[in-house]
Coordinates of C-alpha atoms in Angstrom, one line a residue:
Chain A
M218 CA -0.2 44.0 14.7
K219 CA -3.4 42.2 13.5
I220 CA -2.0 42.0 9.9
K221 CA 1.3 40.7 11.1
S222 CA -0.4 38.0 13.0
T223 CA -2.5 36.9 10.0
L224 CA 0.6 36.9 7.8
E225 CA 2.3 34.7 10.3
N226 CA -0.6 32.2 10.1
Y227 CA -0.2 32.0 6.4
V228 CA 3.6 31.3 6.8
F229 CA 2.6 28.1 8.6
V230 CA 0.4 26.8 5.8
L231 CA 2.3 28.2 2.9
P232 CA 4.8 25.3 2.3
A233 CA 2.0 22.7 2.4
V234 CA -0.3 24.7 0.2
L235 CA 2.4 25.5 -2.3
I236 CA 3.5 21.9 -2.8
F237 CA -0.1 20.8 -2.9
A238 CA -1.0 23.4 -5.5
V239 CA 1.9 22.5 -7.8
F240 CA 2.0 18.7 -7.4
Y241 CA -1.7 17.9 -6.9
I242 CA -4.0 20.7 -8.2
I243 CA -2.1 21.5 -11.4
P244 CA -1.7 17.9 -12.4
F245 CA -5.3 17.3 -11.5
I246 CA -6.4 20.1 -13.9
W247 CA -4.0 19.0 -16.6
V248 CA -5.3 15.5 -16.6
F249 CA -8.7 16.9 -17.6
Q250 CA -7.2 19.3 -20.2
L251 CA -4.9 16.8 -21.8
G252 CA -7.7 14.3 -22.1
L253 CA -9.1 16.5 -24.8
Y254 CA -5.9 16.5 -26.9
D255 CA -3.9 14.2 -29.1
W256 CA -0.3 14.6 -27.9
D257 CA 2.9 12.6 -27.9
G258 CA 4.3 14.3 -24.8
I259 CA 7.3 15.8 -26.7
L260 CA 6.1 18.0 -29.6
P261 CA 5.1 21.5 -28.6
T262 CA 1.9 21.2 -30.6
K263 CA -1.1 19.5 -29.2
I264 CA -4.0 18.7 -31.4
F265 CA -7.4 19.4 -29.9
V266 CA -9.7 16.4 -30.5
G267 CA -12.6 17.1 -28.2
L268 CA -14.1 14.0 -26.8
D269 CA -12.5 11.7 -29.4
N270 CA -10.2 10.0 -26.8
F271 CA -13.3 9.1 -24.7
K272 CA -15.1 7.8 -27.7
E273 CA -12.1 5.6 -28.5
I274 CA -12.1 4.2 -25.0
L275 CA -15.7 3.0 -25.5
F276 CA -14.5 0.7 -28.3
D277 CA -11.0 -0.1 -26.9
K278 CA -11.4 -3.9 -26.5
I279 CA -8.1 -4.3 -24.5
W280 CA -9.2 -1.5 -22.1
W281 CA -12.4 -3.3 -21.3
Q282 CA -10.6 -6.6 -21.0
S283 CA -8.3 -5.0 -18.5
M284 CA -11.2 -3.7 -16.6
G285 CA -12.7 -7.2 -16.6
N286 CA -9.4 -8.6 -15.3
A287 CA -9.2 -6.0 -12.5
G288 CA -12.8 -6.8 -11.7
Y289 CA -12.0 -10.5 -11.5
I290 CA -9.0 -9.9 -9.2
T291 CA -11.2 -7.6 -7.1
L292 CA -14.0 -10.3 -6.9
I293 CA -11.5 -12.9 -5.6
A294 CA -10.1 -10.3 -3.1
L295 CA -13.6 -9.4 -1.9
T296 CA -14.7 -13.0 -1.3
F297 CA -11.7 -15.2 -0.6
Q298 CA -9.3 -12.6 0.8
N299 CA -11.8 -10.9 3.1
A300 CA -13.4 -14.1 4.2
L301 CA -9.9 -15.3 5.2
A302 CA -9.2 -12.0 6.9
F303 CA -12.4 -12.2 8.9
L304 CA -11.9 -15.8 9.9
L305 CA -8.3 -15.1 11.1
A306 CA -9.5 -12.0 13.0
W307 CA -12.3 -14.0 14.6
A308 CA -9.8 -16.7 15.6
C309 CA -7.4 -14.2 17.1
D310 CA -10.1 -12.4 19.0
R311 CA -10.1 -14.8 21.9
E312 CA -7.9 -16.1 24.7
I313 CA -5.5 -18.1 22.5
R314 CA -1.8 -18.6 23.0
G315 CA 0.5 -16.7 20.6
K316 CA -2.2 -14.4 19.2
N317 CA 0.1 -11.4 19.2
L318 CA 2.8 -13.3 17.3
Y319 CA 0.2 -14.3 14.7
R320 CA -0.9 -10.7 14.4
V321 CA 2.7 -9.6 13.8
I322 CA 3.2 -12.3 11.1
F323 CA 0.0 -11.6 9.2
F324 CA 0.9 -8.0 8.6
I325 CA 4.4 -8.8 7.2
P326 CA 3.2 -9.3 3.6
P327 CA 1.4 -5.9 3.6
V328 CA 4.5 -4.0 4.6
L329 CA 6.6 -5.5 1.9
S330 CA 6.8 -3.7 -1.5
E331 CA 4.8 -5.1 -4.4
V332 CA 8.0 -5.4 -6.3
V333 CA 9.6 -7.7 -3.7
V334 CA 6.5 -9.8 -3.3
G335 CA 6.0 -10.0 -7.1
L336 CA 9.5 -11.0 -7.9
V337 CA 9.7 -13.7 -5.2
W338 CA 6.4 -15.3 -6.3
Q339 CA 7.2 -14.9 -10.0
W340 CA 10.1 -17.3 -9.4
I341 CA 8.1 -19.7 -7.2
L342 CA 5.5 -19.9 -10.0
D343 CA 7.9 -20.0 -12.9
G344 CA 7.4 -22.8 -15.3
N345 CA 10.9 -24.0 -15.8
Y346 CA 12.7 -23.1 -12.5
G347 CA 9.8 -22.6 -10.1
L348 CA 9.5 -24.2 -6.7
L349 CA 5.9 -25.1 -7.1
N350 CA 6.5 -27.3 -10.1
S351 CA 9.5 -28.9 -8.5
W352 CA 7.3 -29.7 -5.5
L353 CA 4.6 -31.2 -7.7
A354 CA 7.2 -33.3 -9.4
H355 CA 8.4 -34.6 -5.9
L356 CA 4.8 -35.5 -5.0
G357 CA 4.5 -37.4 -8.3
L358 CA 2.0 -34.8 -9.6
S359 CA 4.2 -33.6 -12.5
H360 CA 1.1 -33.8 -14.8
L361 CA -0.2 -30.8 -12.9
A362 CA 2.9 -28.7 -13.4
R363 CA 2.6 -25.8 -15.8
S364 CA 3.9 -22.3 -16.5
W365 CA 1.5 -20.8 -14.0
L366 CA 2.2 -17.2 -15.1
S367 CA 2.5 -17.6 -18.8
E368 CA -0.5 -19.7 -19.6
P369 CA -3.8 -17.8 -20.2
Q370 CA -5.8 -20.2 -18.1
T371 CA -3.9 -19.7 -14.9
A372 CA -2.0 -16.4 -15.1
L373 CA -4.8 -14.1 -13.9
T374 CA -5.9 -16.4 -11.0
A375 CA -2.3 -16.8 -9.9
V376 CA -1.8 -13.1 -9.8
A377 CA -5.1 -12.7 -7.9
I378 CA -4.0 -15.2 -5.3
V379 CA -0.7 -13.6 -4.8
H380 CA -2.5 -10.3 -4.5
C381 CA -4.7 -11.8 -1.7
W382 CA -1.6 -13.2 0.0
K383 CA -0.1 -9.7 0.1
G384 CA -3.3 -7.9 1.1
F385 CA -5.3 -10.0 3.6
G386 CA -3.4 -8.5 6.6
W387 CA -5.1 -5.1 6.1
G388 CA -8.6 -6.6 6.4
F389 CA -7.4 -8.8 9.3
L390 CA -6.2 -5.8 11.3
I391 CA -9.3 -3.8 10.7
F392 CA -11.7 -6.7 11.4
L393 CA -9.7 -7.5 14.6
A394 CA -10.0 -3.9 15.8
G395 CA -13.7 -4.0 15.0
L396 CA -14.2 -7.3 16.9
Q397 CA -12.4 -5.9 19.9
T398 CA -14.9 -3.0 20.2
I399 CA -17.7 -5.5 20.8
P400 CA -18.4 -5.5 24.6
R401 CA -17.8 -8.9 26.2
E402 CA -20.9 -8.4 28.3
L403 CA -23.0 -8.9 25.3
Y404 CA -21.7 -12.4 24.8
E405 CA -22.0 -13.0 28.6
A406 CA -25.6 -11.9 28.6
A407 CA -26.4 -14.1 25.6
R408 CA -24.8 -17.1 27.2
V409 CA -26.8 -16.6 30.4
D410 CA -30.0 -16.4 28.2
G411 CA -29.0 -19.8 26.8
A412 CA -27.6 -18.9 23.4
N413 CA -24.8 -21.2 22.1
A414 CA -21.7 -19.9 20.4
W415 CA -23.2 -20.1 16.9
V416 CA -26.3 -18.2 17.9
S417 CA -24.4 -15.4 19.6
F418 CA -22.0 -15.3 16.6
R419 CA -25.0 -14.8 14.2
K420 CA -27.0 -12.5 16.4
I421 CA -24.2 -10.3 18.0
T422 CA -21.0 -10.6 16.0
I423 CA -22.4 -10.4 12.4
P424 CA -24.8 -7.5 12.8
L425 CA -22.2 -5.4 14.7
M426 CA -19.5 -6.2 12.2
I427 CA -21.5 -5.2 9.1
P428 CA -20.3 -1.5 9.0
V429 CA -16.7 -2.7 9.4
A430 CA -17.2 -5.2 6.6
V431 CA -18.5 -2.5 4.3
L432 CA -15.5 -0.4 5.1
V433 CA -13.1 -3.2 4.4
A434 CA -15.0 -3.9 1.2
I435 CA -14.7 -0.3 0.0
L436 CA -10.9 -0.3 0.8
T437 CA -10.5 -3.6 -0.9
V438 CA -12.2 -2.5 -4.1
L439 CA -10.3 0.8 -4.3
G440 CA -7.0 -0.8 -3.6
T441 CA -7.4 -3.9 -5.8
M442 CA -8.8 -2.1 -8.8
Q443 CA -5.8 0.2 -8.9
A444 CA -3.1 -2.4 -8.0
F445 CA -0.7 -2.9 -10.8
V446 CA 2.9 -2.8 -9.6
L447 CA 2.6 -6.4 -8.4
I448 CA 1.5 -7.3 -11.9
I449 CA 4.4 -5.5 -13.5
A450 CA 6.7 -7.6 -11.3
M451 CA 5.0 -10.9 -12.0
T452 CA 3.8 -10.9 -15.6
G453 CA 4.1 -7.4 -17.1
G454 CA 0.5 -7.8 -18.2
G455 CA 1.0 -10.9 -20.3
P456 CA 0.5 -13.5 -21.6
A457 CA -1.2 -11.5 -24.4
Y458 CA -3.1 -9.0 -22.3
H459 CA -4.5 -11.8 -20.0
T460 CA -3.3 -10.0 -16.8
Q461 CA -3.6 -6.4 -18.0
V462 CA -5.3 -4.0 -15.7
P463 CA -6.5 -0.4 -16.3
A464 CA -3.6 1.3 -14.5
L465 CA -1.2 -0.7 -16.5
R466 CA -3.0 0.3 -19.8
I467 CA -2.6 4.0 -18.7
L468 CA 1.1 3.5 -18.2
A469 CA 1.3 1.7 -21.6
S470 CA -0.5 4.5 -23.4
M471 CA 2.0 6.9 -21.9
R472 CA 5.3 5.1 -22.2
G473 CA 4.5 2.5 -24.8
S474 CA 2.6 4.3 -27.5
S475 CA 3.4 7.9 -26.4
R476 CA -0.3 8.9 -26.3
F477 CA -0.5 11.3 -23.4
G478 CA -3.9 12.6 -24.2
Y479 CA -5.4 9.1 -24.4
A480 CA -3.6 8.1 -21.2
C481 CA -5.3 11.0 -19.4
A482 CA -8.7 10.2 -20.8
Q483 CA -8.3 6.6 -19.6
G484 CA -7.3 7.9 -16.2
I485 CA -10.4 10.1 -16.0
S486 CA -12.8 7.3 -17.1
F487 CA -11.2 5.0 -14.6
G488 CA -11.3 7.5 -11.8
V489 CA -15.0 8.2 -12.4
I490 CA -15.8 4.4 -12.4
L491 CA -13.9 4.1 -9.1
M492 CA -15.8 7.0 -7.5
A493 CA -19.1 5.6 -8.7
I494 CA -18.3 2.2 -7.2
S495 CA -17.3 3.5 -3.8
F496 CA -20.3 5.9 -3.8
I497 CA -22.7 2.9 -4.4
Q498 CA -21.0 0.9 -1.6
Y499 CA -21.2 3.9 0.7
R500 CA -24.9 4.3 0.1
F501 CA -25.4 0.6 0.6
S502 CA -23.6 0.8 3.9
K503 CA -25.8 3.7 5.1
K504 CA -28.9 1.6 4.3
S505 CA -27.6 -1.5 6.1
R506 CA -26.8 0.5 9.3
V507 CA -29.7 0.1 11.7
Chain B
M102 CA -26.5 -35.4 30.0
K103 CA -23.3 -33.9 28.7
T104 CA -20.5 -34.0 31.3
G105 CA -17.9 -31.4 32.0
A106 CA -15.3 -33.6 30.5
Y107 CA -17.2 -33.6 27.2
Y108 CA -17.1 -29.8 27.1
K109 CA -13.4 -29.8 28.0
T110 CA -12.5 -32.1 25.1
K111 CA -14.8 -30.2 22.7
K112 CA -13.2 -26.9 23.7
A113 CA -9.7 -28.4 23.4
S114 CA -10.3 -29.8 20.0
I115 CA -11.8 -26.5 18.7
N116 CA -8.7 -24.7 20.0
L117 CA -6.5 -27.2 18.3
L118 CA -8.3 -26.6 15.0
I119 CA -8.0 -22.9 15.4
H120 CA -4.3 -23.2 16.1
L121 CA -3.8 -25.4 13.0
F122 CA -5.6 -22.8 10.9
L123 CA -3.6 -19.9 12.3
L124 CA -0.4 -21.8 12.0
S125 CA -0.9 -22.8 8.4
V126 CA -1.7 -19.3 7.3
A127 CA 1.3 -18.0 9.3
T128 CA 3.6 -20.5 7.5
T129 CA 2.2 -19.4 4.2
C130 CA 3.1 -15.8 5.1
L131 CA 6.6 -16.6 6.1
F132 CA 7.6 -19.3 3.7
P133 CA 8.3 -17.1 0.6
L134 CA 10.5 -14.8 2.7
I135 CA 12.5 -17.7 4.2
W136 CA 12.8 -19.1 0.7
M137 CA 14.0 -15.7 -0.6
V138 CA 16.7 -15.4 2.1
S139 CA 17.8 -19.0 1.8
S140 CA 18.1 -18.8 -2.0
S141 CA 20.1 -15.6 -1.7
L142 CA 22.8 -17.7 0.0
K143 CA 23.0 -20.5 -2.6
S144 CA 25.3 -20.5 -5.6
Q145 CA 24.1 -20.3 -9.2
D146 CA 25.2 -23.9 -9.8
V147 CA 22.9 -25.5 -7.3
I148 CA 20.1 -22.9 -7.2
F149 CA 17.7 -25.0 -9.3
K150 CA 18.7 -28.4 -7.9
D151 CA 18.9 -27.6 -4.2
T152 CA 15.3 -26.7 -3.1
S153 CA 15.9 -27.1 0.6
L154 CA 15.4 -24.2 2.9
L155 CA 18.8 -24.6 4.5
P156 CA 21.6 -24.2 2.0
K157 CA 24.4 -26.7 2.2
A158 CA 27.0 -23.9 1.9
F159 CA 26.4 -20.3 2.7
H160 CA 27.5 -18.1 -0.2
F161 CA 27.6 -14.7 1.6
E162 CA 29.6 -13.4 -1.4
N163 CA 26.3 -13.1 -3.2
Y164 CA 25.5 -10.1 -1.0
Y165 CA 28.9 -8.6 -1.7
R166 CA 28.4 -9.1 -5.5
A167 CA 24.9 -7.7 -5.4
W168 CA 26.1 -4.7 -3.4
M169 CA 29.1 -4.0 -5.6
E170 CA 28.5 -5.5 -9.1
G171 CA 24.7 -5.4 -9.0
G172 CA 24.9 -1.8 -7.8
F173 CA 22.5 -2.4 -5.0
G174 CA 24.8 -0.5 -2.6
R175 CA 24.2 2.6 -4.6
Y176 CA 20.4 2.0 -4.9
F177 CA 20.2 1.2 -1.2
L178 CA 21.8 4.6 -0.3
N179 CA 19.5 6.3 -2.7
S180 CA 16.4 4.7 -1.1
I181 CA 17.7 5.7 2.4
F182 CA 18.3 9.3 1.2
Y183 CA 14.8 9.7 -0.4
T184 CA 13.1 8.1 2.5
V185 CA 14.8 10.3 5.1
A186 CA 14.5 13.5 3.1
V187 CA 10.8 13.0 2.3
V188 CA 9.9 12.0 5.9
I189 CA 11.7 15.0 7.4
G190 CA 10.0 17.3 4.8
I191 CA 6.6 15.8 5.6
I192 CA 7.0 16.1 9.3
I193 CA 8.0 19.8 9.2
I194 CA 5.6 20.9 6.5
S195 CA 2.5 18.9 7.6
S196 CA 2.9 19.6 11.3
M197 CA 3.2 23.4 10.6
A198 CA 0.1 23.3 8.5
A199 CA -1.8 21.0 10.9
Y200 CA -0.9 23.3 13.8
A201 CA -2.2 26.4 12.0
F202 CA -5.4 24.6 10.9
S203 CA -6.0 23.5 14.5
R204 CA -5.0 26.6 16.5
F205 CA -5.3 29.8 14.3
R206 CA -8.2 31.5 12.7
F207 CA -7.5 33.1 9.3
P208 CA -9.4 33.7 6.1
G209 CA -9.3 30.6 3.8
R210 CA -8.5 28.2 6.6
N211 CA -11.5 26.0 6.1
I212 CA -11.4 25.8 2.3
M213 CA -7.7 24.9 2.4
F214 CA -8.2 22.2 4.9
F215 CA -11.1 20.9 3.0
M216 CA -8.9 20.6 -0.2
F217 CA -6.4 18.5 1.6
M218 CA -9.1 16.2 2.9
A219 CA -10.8 16.0 -0.5
A220 CA -7.5 14.9 -2.0
M221 CA -7.6 11.9 0.2
M222 CA -10.9 10.8 -1.1
I223 CA -10.6 11.4 -4.8
P224 CA -8.6 8.8 -6.8
I225 CA -6.9 10.1 -9.9
P226 CA -5.4 7.0 -11.6
G227 CA -3.8 9.0 -14.4
S228 CA -2.1 11.6 -12.3
F229 CA 1.4 10.3 -13.0
V230 CA 1.0 11.2 -16.6
A231 CA 0.4 14.9 -15.7
L232 CA 3.1 14.8 -13.1
Y233 CA 5.6 13.6 -15.7
V234 CA 4.7 16.5 -18.0
L235 CA 4.8 19.0 -15.1
L236 CA 8.3 17.8 -13.9
N237 CA 9.5 18.0 -17.5
K238 CA 8.4 21.7 -17.7
L239 CA 10.0 22.5 -14.4
H240 CA 13.2 20.7 -15.4
L241 CA 12.8 18.6 -12.3
R242 CA 12.4 15.2 -14.0
N243 CA 15.3 12.9 -13.5
T244 CA 16.3 14.8 -10.4
S245 CA 16.3 13.7 -6.8
F246 CA 14.7 17.1 -5.8
G247 CA 11.7 16.5 -8.1
Y248 CA 11.1 13.0 -6.8
I249 CA 11.3 14.2 -3.2
L250 CA 8.8 17.0 -3.7
C251 CA 6.4 14.6 -5.4
M252 CA 6.6 12.2 -2.6
I253 CA 6.2 14.9 0.1
N254 CA 3.0 15.8 -1.7
V255 CA 1.8 12.2 -1.7
G256 CA 2.1 12.0 2.1
L257 CA 0.9 15.5 2.9
S258 CA -2.9 15.0 3.2
T259 CA -3.0 12.0 5.5
S260 CA -0.2 13.4 7.7
I261 CA -2.0 16.8 8.1
F262 CA -5.2 14.9 9.0
L263 CA -3.6 12.8 11.6
L264 CA -1.7 15.7 13.2
K265 CA -4.6 18.1 13.2
T266 CA -6.8 15.5 14.9
F267 CA -4.2 15.1 17.5
F268 CA -3.6 18.9 18.0
D269 CA -7.4 19.4 18.3
K270 CA -7.5 17.1 21.3
M271 CA -4.4 18.5 22.9
P272 CA -5.0 20.7 25.9
K273 CA -4.1 24.4 25.2
E274 CA -2.9 25.2 28.8
L275 CA 0.7 24.5 28.1
E276 CA 0.8 26.7 25.1
D277 CA -1.0 29.5 27.0
A278 CA 1.7 29.3 29.7
A279 CA 4.5 29.5 27.1
R280 CA 2.7 32.4 25.3
I281 CA 2.6 34.4 28.5
D282 CA 6.3 33.8 28.8
G283 CA 6.7 35.6 25.5
C284 CA 7.0 32.6 23.1
S285 CA 6.3 33.3 19.4
K286 CA 4.0 31.2 17.3
I287 CA 6.9 29.4 15.6
G288 CA 8.3 28.8 19.1
L289 CA 5.0 27.4 20.3
W290 CA 4.9 25.0 17.4
W291 CA 8.5 23.9 17.7
H292 CA 9.0 23.9 21.5
V293 CA 5.6 22.9 22.8
A294 CA 3.4 21.3 20.2
L295 CA 5.9 19.1 18.3
P296 CA 7.4 17.5 21.4
L297 CA 3.9 16.8 22.8
S298 CA 2.8 15.1 19.6
K299 CA 5.5 12.4 19.6
P300 CA 2.9 9.5 19.6
V301 CA 1.2 10.6 16.5
L302 CA 4.5 11.7 14.9
A303 CA 5.7 8.1 15.2
V304 CA 2.6 7.0 13.2
V305 CA 3.3 9.6 10.6
V306 CA 7.0 8.7 10.3
V307 CA 6.4 5.0 10.1
F308 CA 3.7 5.2 7.4
N309 CA 5.5 7.7 5.3
A310 CA 8.8 5.8 5.6
L311 CA 7.1 2.5 4.4
N312 CA 5.4 4.4 1.6
V313 CA 8.5 6.1 0.2
W314 CA 10.7 3.0 0.6
N315 CA 8.1 0.8 -1.3
E316 CA 7.2 3.4 -3.9
Y317 CA 7.6 2.3 -7.5
I318 CA 5.6 4.1 -10.2
L319 CA 6.7 7.7 -9.7
A320 CA 10.4 6.6 -9.4
L321 CA 9.9 4.7 -12.6
I322 CA 8.7 7.6 -14.6
I323 CA 10.9 10.3 -13.0
F324 CA 14.3 8.6 -13.1
D325 CA 16.1 7.8 -16.4
S326 CA 19.6 7.7 -15.1
R327 CA 20.6 4.7 -13.0
P328 CA 22.7 6.3 -10.4
L329 CA 19.5 8.1 -9.1
M330 CA 17.2 5.1 -9.0
P331 CA 15.9 3.7 -5.7
L332 CA 15.8 0.0 -4.9
Q333 CA 12.4 -0.8 -6.2
V334 CA 13.0 0.4 -9.7
A335 CA 16.5 -1.0 -9.8
L336 CA 15.1 -4.5 -8.9
T337 CA 12.8 -4.7 -11.9
T338 CA 15.6 -3.4 -14.1
F339 CA 18.0 -5.9 -12.7
Q340 CA 15.5 -8.7 -13.2
G341 CA 14.9 -7.7 -16.8
E342 CA 18.6 -7.9 -17.5
F343 CA 19.7 -11.0 -15.5
V344 CA 16.6 -13.1 -16.0
T345 CA 17.8 -16.2 -14.2
N346 CA 20.5 -15.0 -11.9
Y347 CA 18.3 -15.8 -9.0
P348 CA 20.9 -15.8 -6.2
L349 CA 21.9 -12.2 -6.9
L350 CA 18.2 -11.2 -7.5
M351 CA 17.2 -12.8 -4.2
A352 CA 20.1 -11.0 -2.4
G353 CA 18.9 -7.7 -3.9
L354 CA 15.3 -8.5 -2.7
T355 CA 16.5 -9.4 0.7
I356 CA 18.5 -6.1 0.9
T357 CA 15.3 -4.3 0.0
A358 CA 13.0 -6.2 2.4
I359 CA 15.1 -6.4 5.5
P360 CA 15.1 -2.7 6.5
I361 CA 11.3 -2.6 6.2
I362 CA 10.8 -5.8 8.2
I363 CA 13.1 -4.4 11.0
V364 CA 11.3 -1.1 11.1
Y365 CA 8.0 -2.9 11.1
L366 CA 9.0 -5.2 14.0
L367 CA 10.3 -2.3 16.1
M368 CA 7.3 0.0 15.4
Q369 CA 4.5 -2.4 14.9
K370 CA 2.5 -0.8 17.8
Y371 CA 2.3 2.4 15.8
I372 CA 1.4 0.6 12.6
V373 CA -1.6 -1.1 14.2
K374 CA -2.7 2.3 15.5
G375 CA -2.2 3.9 12.1
V376 CA -4.2 1.2 10.2
T377 CA -7.1 1.4 12.6
Q378 CA -7.1 5.2 12.5
G379 CA -6.5 5.3 8.8
A380 CA -9.4 3.0 8.3
V381 CA -11.7 5.5 10.0
V382 CA -10.5 8.2 7.6
G383 CA -11.5 6.1 4.5

């Protein structure tokens, strides 16, 4: 009876554990194994090369350039996108007409796929047929018109701004939920004590929102560093590696140059860097919590 | 001495500024979508000349052509099929596991649950490389079944977490009553626990549906043959082949975006709940 009952328990978790073992744990182990080999993904023979793949990464200029590009997009997302998200949340956290409608609208870009967003914006920013340039021409500013996505000076920033457009709704919702947990009585009490709006914003809102801000920052960094489908749809990584990001390099190593081992090594290095960043942010958040 | 009227005007002007700010961001959010829909109704001849948001003539045949000639009809049905199959799979598999993790005691329970949770925290950016190799070995690459299994795995951890949290808070009295009536464990899960967990199931369904519908990279590496492709991959392929056929491309994009927007508008209560709960997980 006891044994039958225990077996029954395992039946409940078996499907989940089986799928998880095959499609998560095995690939996880293989990434680490394959990272030590030179393999084209087809031939049955893999050549063991030890840590050579990782050494090569150290001197892979395009890899580090992509890392820099992803860092640049992340920096814009951390500052511009999150500041916008916070301001919007702050504006919606009050008795204001239509705030529910705004909330609904701000989360439309996040639910759309990166492919849809990327392809629509790709056309808007296109040099020859794009809407932006035709507007500039109408305004008599045709000297400002350019191929936004195929010129090295503007491509990366354009991609970063579209990324922010797509992503700010997440931060907005989390900030808004955070703001709504602040008890109204705190503001009331501050006002009775003679504090003006700016003082109560600085002394109540900001300190209470720091943990939320750290959380949003962690999610932004992890999400933005790994984003790449939007870039596939907008520029494909060009012009000349100017919008390449690490995840796109991994895909290129695998599909472009058929170097599966190198692709896995890149994946491991990138994963370790991401873990390190979020760990540092987490520690930082613990310290800042009073 | 500042009068009441002064404060009233000050408040009104601040409110006006806030409204202007919110309104301009909302317009920026909506504009590209309106532009997409309106362009999908223009003809190829005027698409570059007519930049107005209201087309002079509505070319609904673009949708017919995208659906038939562009093959978006097929891709649309593929996407629907994958989304429904994956969501049903996730609901059954993750709710069973979550129920066991919440209610039963058995050896290995904690370590198994811990593994699912760890998978949510650890990013492995190169995992699709290994998945490609694995699916090749299992002869599941370029099959719907392989893709569906992969996507079930993607949604498993978060769904188990959400459901287990819910079951943990659910009172056990109802199940006790059913058990006394001779209900089996499977019966308890199916007849008692699942119906009671509708609010959290809605969150699980919405998030996984959005995730599968919008998924790109796994579909890209798994499918070679076009008749199996979902919409997202088909769109980039289409764009690569018909670079400036914008009316058809925009029709394809609209076909892809509309179902998501409808689901979002109907279920947005659950999405807000999911984002705020999911944020706590991270």
